[in-house]
PDB file of C-alpha atoms in Angstrom:
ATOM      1  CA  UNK H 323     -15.943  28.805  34.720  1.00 55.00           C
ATOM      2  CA  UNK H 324     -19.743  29.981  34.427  1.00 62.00           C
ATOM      3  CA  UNK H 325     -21.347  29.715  30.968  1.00 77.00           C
ATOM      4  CA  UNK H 326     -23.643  31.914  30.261  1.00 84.00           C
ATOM      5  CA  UNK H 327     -27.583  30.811  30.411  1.00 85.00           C
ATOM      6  CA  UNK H 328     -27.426  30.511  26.396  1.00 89.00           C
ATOM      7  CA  UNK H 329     -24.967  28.368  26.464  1.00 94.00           C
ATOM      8  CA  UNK H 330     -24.842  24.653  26.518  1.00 94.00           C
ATOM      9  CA  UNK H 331     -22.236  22.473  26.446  1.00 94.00           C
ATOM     10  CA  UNK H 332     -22.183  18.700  25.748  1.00 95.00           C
ATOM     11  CA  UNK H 333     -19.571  16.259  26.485  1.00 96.00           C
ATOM     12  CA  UNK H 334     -19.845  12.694  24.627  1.00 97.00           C
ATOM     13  CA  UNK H 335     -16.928  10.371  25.688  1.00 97.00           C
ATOM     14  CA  UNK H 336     -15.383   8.271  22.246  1.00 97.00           C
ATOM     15  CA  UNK H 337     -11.518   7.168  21.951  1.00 94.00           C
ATOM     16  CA  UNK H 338      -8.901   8.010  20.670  1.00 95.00           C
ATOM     17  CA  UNK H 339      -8.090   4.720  18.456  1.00 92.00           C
ATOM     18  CA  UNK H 340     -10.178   2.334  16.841  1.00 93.00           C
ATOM     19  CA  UNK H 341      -9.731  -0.183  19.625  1.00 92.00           C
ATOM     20  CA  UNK H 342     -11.956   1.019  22.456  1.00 91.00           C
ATOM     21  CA  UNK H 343      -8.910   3.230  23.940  1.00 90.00           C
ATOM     22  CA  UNK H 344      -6.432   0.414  24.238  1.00 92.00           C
ATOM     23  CA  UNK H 345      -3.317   2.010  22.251  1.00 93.00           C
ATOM     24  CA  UNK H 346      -4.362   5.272  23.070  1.00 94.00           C
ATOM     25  CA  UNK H 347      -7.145   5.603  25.537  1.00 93.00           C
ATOM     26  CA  UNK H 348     -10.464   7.774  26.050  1.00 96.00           C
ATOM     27  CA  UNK H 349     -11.569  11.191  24.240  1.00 96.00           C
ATOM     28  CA  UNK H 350     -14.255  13.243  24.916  1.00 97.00           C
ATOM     29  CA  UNK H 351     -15.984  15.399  21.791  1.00 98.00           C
ATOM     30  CA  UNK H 352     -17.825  18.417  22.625  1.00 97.00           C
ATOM     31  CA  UNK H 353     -20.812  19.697  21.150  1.00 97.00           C
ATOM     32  CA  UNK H 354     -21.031  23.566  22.179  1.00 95.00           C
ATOM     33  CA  UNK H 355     -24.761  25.092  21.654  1.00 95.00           C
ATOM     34  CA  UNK H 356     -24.933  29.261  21.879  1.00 94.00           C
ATOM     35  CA  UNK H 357     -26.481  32.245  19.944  1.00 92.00           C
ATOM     36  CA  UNK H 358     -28.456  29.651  17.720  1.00 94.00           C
ATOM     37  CA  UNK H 359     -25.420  27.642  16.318  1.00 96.00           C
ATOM     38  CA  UNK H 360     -23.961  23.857  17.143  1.00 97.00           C
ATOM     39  CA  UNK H 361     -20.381  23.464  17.010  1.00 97.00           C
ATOM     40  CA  UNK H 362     -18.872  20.031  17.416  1.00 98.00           C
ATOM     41  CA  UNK H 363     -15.489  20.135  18.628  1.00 98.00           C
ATOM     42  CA  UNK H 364     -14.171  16.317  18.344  1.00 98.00           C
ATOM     43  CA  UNK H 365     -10.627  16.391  20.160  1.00 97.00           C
ATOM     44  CA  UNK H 366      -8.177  13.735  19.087  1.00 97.00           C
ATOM     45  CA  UNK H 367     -10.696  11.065  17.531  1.00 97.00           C
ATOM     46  CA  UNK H 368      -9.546   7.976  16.606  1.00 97.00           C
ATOM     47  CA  UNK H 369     -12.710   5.858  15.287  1.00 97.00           C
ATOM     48  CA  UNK H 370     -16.065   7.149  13.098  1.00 97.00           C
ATOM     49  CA  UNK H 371     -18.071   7.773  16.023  1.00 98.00           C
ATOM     50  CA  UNK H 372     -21.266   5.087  16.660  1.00 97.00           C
ATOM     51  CA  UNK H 373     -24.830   5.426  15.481  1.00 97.00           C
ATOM     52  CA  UNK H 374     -25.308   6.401  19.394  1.00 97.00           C
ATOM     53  CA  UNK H 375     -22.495   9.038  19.761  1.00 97.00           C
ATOM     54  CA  UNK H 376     -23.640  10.784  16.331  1.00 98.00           C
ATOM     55  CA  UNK H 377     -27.418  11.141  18.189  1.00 97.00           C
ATOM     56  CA  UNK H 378     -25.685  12.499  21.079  1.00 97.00           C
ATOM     57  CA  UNK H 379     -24.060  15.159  19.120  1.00 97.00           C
ATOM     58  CA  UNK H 380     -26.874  15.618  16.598  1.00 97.00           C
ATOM     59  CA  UNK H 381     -26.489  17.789  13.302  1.00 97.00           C
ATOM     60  CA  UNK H 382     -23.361  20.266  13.759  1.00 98.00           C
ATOM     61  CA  UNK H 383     -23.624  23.949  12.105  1.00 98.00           C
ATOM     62  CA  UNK H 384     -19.692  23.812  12.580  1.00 98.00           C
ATOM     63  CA  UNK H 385     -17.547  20.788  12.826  1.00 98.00           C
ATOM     64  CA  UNK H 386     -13.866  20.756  13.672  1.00 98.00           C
ATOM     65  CA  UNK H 387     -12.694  17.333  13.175  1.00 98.00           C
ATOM     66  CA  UNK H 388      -9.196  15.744  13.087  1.00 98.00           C
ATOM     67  CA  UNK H 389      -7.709  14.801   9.588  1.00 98.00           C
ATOM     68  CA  UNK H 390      -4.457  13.721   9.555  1.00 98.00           C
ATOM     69  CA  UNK H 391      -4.341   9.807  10.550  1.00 97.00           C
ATOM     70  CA  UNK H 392      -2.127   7.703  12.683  1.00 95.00           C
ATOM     71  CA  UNK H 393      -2.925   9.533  15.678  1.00 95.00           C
ATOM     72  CA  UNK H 394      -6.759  10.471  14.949  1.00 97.00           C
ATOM     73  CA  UNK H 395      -9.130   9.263  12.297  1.00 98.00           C
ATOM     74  CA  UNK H 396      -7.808   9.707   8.709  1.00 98.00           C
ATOM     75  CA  UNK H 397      -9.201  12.071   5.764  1.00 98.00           C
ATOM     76  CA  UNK H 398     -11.670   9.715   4.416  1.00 98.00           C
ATOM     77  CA  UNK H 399     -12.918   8.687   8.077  1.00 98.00           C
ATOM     78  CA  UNK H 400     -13.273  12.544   8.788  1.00 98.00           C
ATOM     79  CA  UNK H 401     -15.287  12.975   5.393  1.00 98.00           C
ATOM     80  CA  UNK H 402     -17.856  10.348   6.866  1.00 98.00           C
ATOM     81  CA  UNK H 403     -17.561  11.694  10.053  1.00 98.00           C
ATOM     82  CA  UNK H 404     -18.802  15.034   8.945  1.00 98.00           C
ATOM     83  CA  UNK H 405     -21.611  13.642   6.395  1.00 98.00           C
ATOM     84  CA  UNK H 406     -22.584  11.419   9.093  1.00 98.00           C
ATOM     85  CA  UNK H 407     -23.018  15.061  11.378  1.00 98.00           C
ATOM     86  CA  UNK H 408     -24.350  16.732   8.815  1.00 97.00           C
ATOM     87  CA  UNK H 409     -22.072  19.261   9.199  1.00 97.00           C
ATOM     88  CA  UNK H 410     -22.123  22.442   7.356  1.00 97.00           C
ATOM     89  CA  UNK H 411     -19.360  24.112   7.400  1.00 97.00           C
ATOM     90  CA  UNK H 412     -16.335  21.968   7.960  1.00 98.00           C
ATOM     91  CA  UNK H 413     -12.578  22.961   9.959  1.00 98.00           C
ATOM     92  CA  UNK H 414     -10.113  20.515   9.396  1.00 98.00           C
ATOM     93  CA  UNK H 415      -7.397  20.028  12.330  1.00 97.00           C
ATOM     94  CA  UNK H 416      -4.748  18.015  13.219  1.00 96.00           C
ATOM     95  CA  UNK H 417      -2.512  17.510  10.461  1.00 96.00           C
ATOM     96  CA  UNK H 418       0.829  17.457   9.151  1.00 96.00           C
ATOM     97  CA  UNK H 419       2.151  21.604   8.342  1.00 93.00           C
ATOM     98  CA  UNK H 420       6.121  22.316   8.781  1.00 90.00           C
ATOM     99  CA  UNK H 421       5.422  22.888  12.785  1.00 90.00           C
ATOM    100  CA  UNK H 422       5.281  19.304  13.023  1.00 93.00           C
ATOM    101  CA  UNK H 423       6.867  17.538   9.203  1.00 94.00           C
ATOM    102  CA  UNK H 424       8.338  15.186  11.048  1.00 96.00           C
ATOM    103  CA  UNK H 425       4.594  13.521  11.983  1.00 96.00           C
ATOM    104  CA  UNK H 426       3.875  10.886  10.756  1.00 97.00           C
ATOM    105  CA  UNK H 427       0.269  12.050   9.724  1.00 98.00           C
ATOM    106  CA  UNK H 428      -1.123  13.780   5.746  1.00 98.00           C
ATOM    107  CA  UNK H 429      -1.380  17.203   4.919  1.00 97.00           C
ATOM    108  CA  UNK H 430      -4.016  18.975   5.205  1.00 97.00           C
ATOM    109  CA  UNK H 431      -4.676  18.459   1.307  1.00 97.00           C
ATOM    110  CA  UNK H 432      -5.580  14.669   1.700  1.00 98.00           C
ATOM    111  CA  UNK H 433      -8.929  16.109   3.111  1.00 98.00           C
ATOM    112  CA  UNK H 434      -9.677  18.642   1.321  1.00 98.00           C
ATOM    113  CA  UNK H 435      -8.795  17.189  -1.951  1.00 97.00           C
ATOM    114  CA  UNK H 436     -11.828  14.646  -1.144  1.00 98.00           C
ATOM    115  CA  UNK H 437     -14.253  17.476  -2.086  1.00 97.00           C
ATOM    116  CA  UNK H 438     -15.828  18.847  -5.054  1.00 95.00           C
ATOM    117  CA  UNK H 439     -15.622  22.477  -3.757  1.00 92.00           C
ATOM    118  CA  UNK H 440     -12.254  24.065  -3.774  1.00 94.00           C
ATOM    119  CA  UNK H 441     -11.258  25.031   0.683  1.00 96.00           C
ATOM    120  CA  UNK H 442     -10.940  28.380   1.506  1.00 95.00           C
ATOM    121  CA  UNK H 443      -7.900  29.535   3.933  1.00 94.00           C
ATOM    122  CA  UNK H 444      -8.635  32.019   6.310  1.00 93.00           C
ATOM    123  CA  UNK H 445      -7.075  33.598   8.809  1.00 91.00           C
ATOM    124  CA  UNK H 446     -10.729  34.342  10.786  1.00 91.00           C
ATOM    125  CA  UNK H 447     -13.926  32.591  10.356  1.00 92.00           C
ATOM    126  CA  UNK H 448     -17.092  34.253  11.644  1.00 93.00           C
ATOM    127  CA  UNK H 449     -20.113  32.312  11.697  1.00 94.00           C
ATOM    128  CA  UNK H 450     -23.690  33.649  12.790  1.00 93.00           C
ATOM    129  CA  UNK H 451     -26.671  31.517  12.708  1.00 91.00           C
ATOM    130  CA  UNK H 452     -27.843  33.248   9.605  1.00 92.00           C
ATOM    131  CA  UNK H 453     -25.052  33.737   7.672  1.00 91.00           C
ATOM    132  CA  UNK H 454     -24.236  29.812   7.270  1.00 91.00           C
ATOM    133  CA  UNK H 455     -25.584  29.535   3.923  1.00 90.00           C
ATOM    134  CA  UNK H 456     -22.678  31.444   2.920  1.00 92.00           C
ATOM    135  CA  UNK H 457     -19.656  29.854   4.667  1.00 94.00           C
ATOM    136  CA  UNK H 458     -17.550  27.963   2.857  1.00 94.00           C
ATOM    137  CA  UNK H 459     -18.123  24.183   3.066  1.00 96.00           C
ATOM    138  CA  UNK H 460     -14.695  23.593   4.196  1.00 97.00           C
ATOM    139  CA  UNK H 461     -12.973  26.124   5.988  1.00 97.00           C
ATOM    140  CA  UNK H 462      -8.729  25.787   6.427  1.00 97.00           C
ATOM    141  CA  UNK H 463      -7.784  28.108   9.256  1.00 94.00           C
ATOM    142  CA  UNK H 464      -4.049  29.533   8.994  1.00 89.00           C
ATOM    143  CA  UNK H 465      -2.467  28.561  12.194  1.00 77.00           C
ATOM    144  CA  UNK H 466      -0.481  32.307  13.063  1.00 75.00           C
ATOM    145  CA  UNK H 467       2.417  30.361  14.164  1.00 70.00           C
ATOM    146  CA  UNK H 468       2.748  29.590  10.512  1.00 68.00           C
ATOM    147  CA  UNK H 469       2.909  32.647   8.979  1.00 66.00           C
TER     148      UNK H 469
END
């Protein structure tokens, strides 16, 4: 697949439990640079990322970081996560909706409970480099296989 020239993407290897990959093994986050933005995508994350993974992914306009525990890192782990990033505008994934009750992982509501500002659900979140100031600080996007 050819990017374009704008584009750069980043791949910064991590794991997917808090034991250096041994229940679970390796996970790679992305950081994806294009049209003036940084999005960090951070897969199925399982530890708070190091002091030298967080400089390899830098400050993150966009963050979409696992939530719901067990499997990944947990709400309060993905709150420091994304304070540790910097992020500003926050998409939680990986969590428990009725697709998947039987998980043994929290709702989305154990992270964004954790902050002062109320999430905002949307079905489509479009972010431009100088509109971020007025994205929501947490976004919840409706999965359509929900609805």
């Amino acid at each position: 697949h050819t990017l374009a020239p704008d584009v750069k993407v980043t791949a910064v290897p991590c794991f997917h439990d808090e034991v250096q990959g041994a229940k679970r093994g390796a996970n790679l986050m992305f950081l994806i640079e294009a049209e003036g933005l940084r999005v960090a995508h951070l897969g199925d994350l399982g530890h708070i990322p190091n002091a030298e993974q967080i400089n390899a992914l830098g400050a993150a306009d966009v963050l979409m970081v696992p939530v719901g525990g067990f499997f990944t890192i947990d709400a309060a782990q993905a709150k420091e996560t994304a304070a540790l990033l910097q992020a500003r505008v926050i998409l939680p994934m990986h969590y428990k909706t009725r697709a998947n009750a039987d998980w043994p992982i929290a709702p989305v509501e154990a992270f964004t409970g954790l902050y002062d500002t109320p999430a905002e659900e949307v079905n489509l979140l479009r972010v431009a480099e100088g509109d971020l100031m007025c994205q929501p600080e947490v976004a919840v996007l409706l999965p359509q296989s929900l609805k």
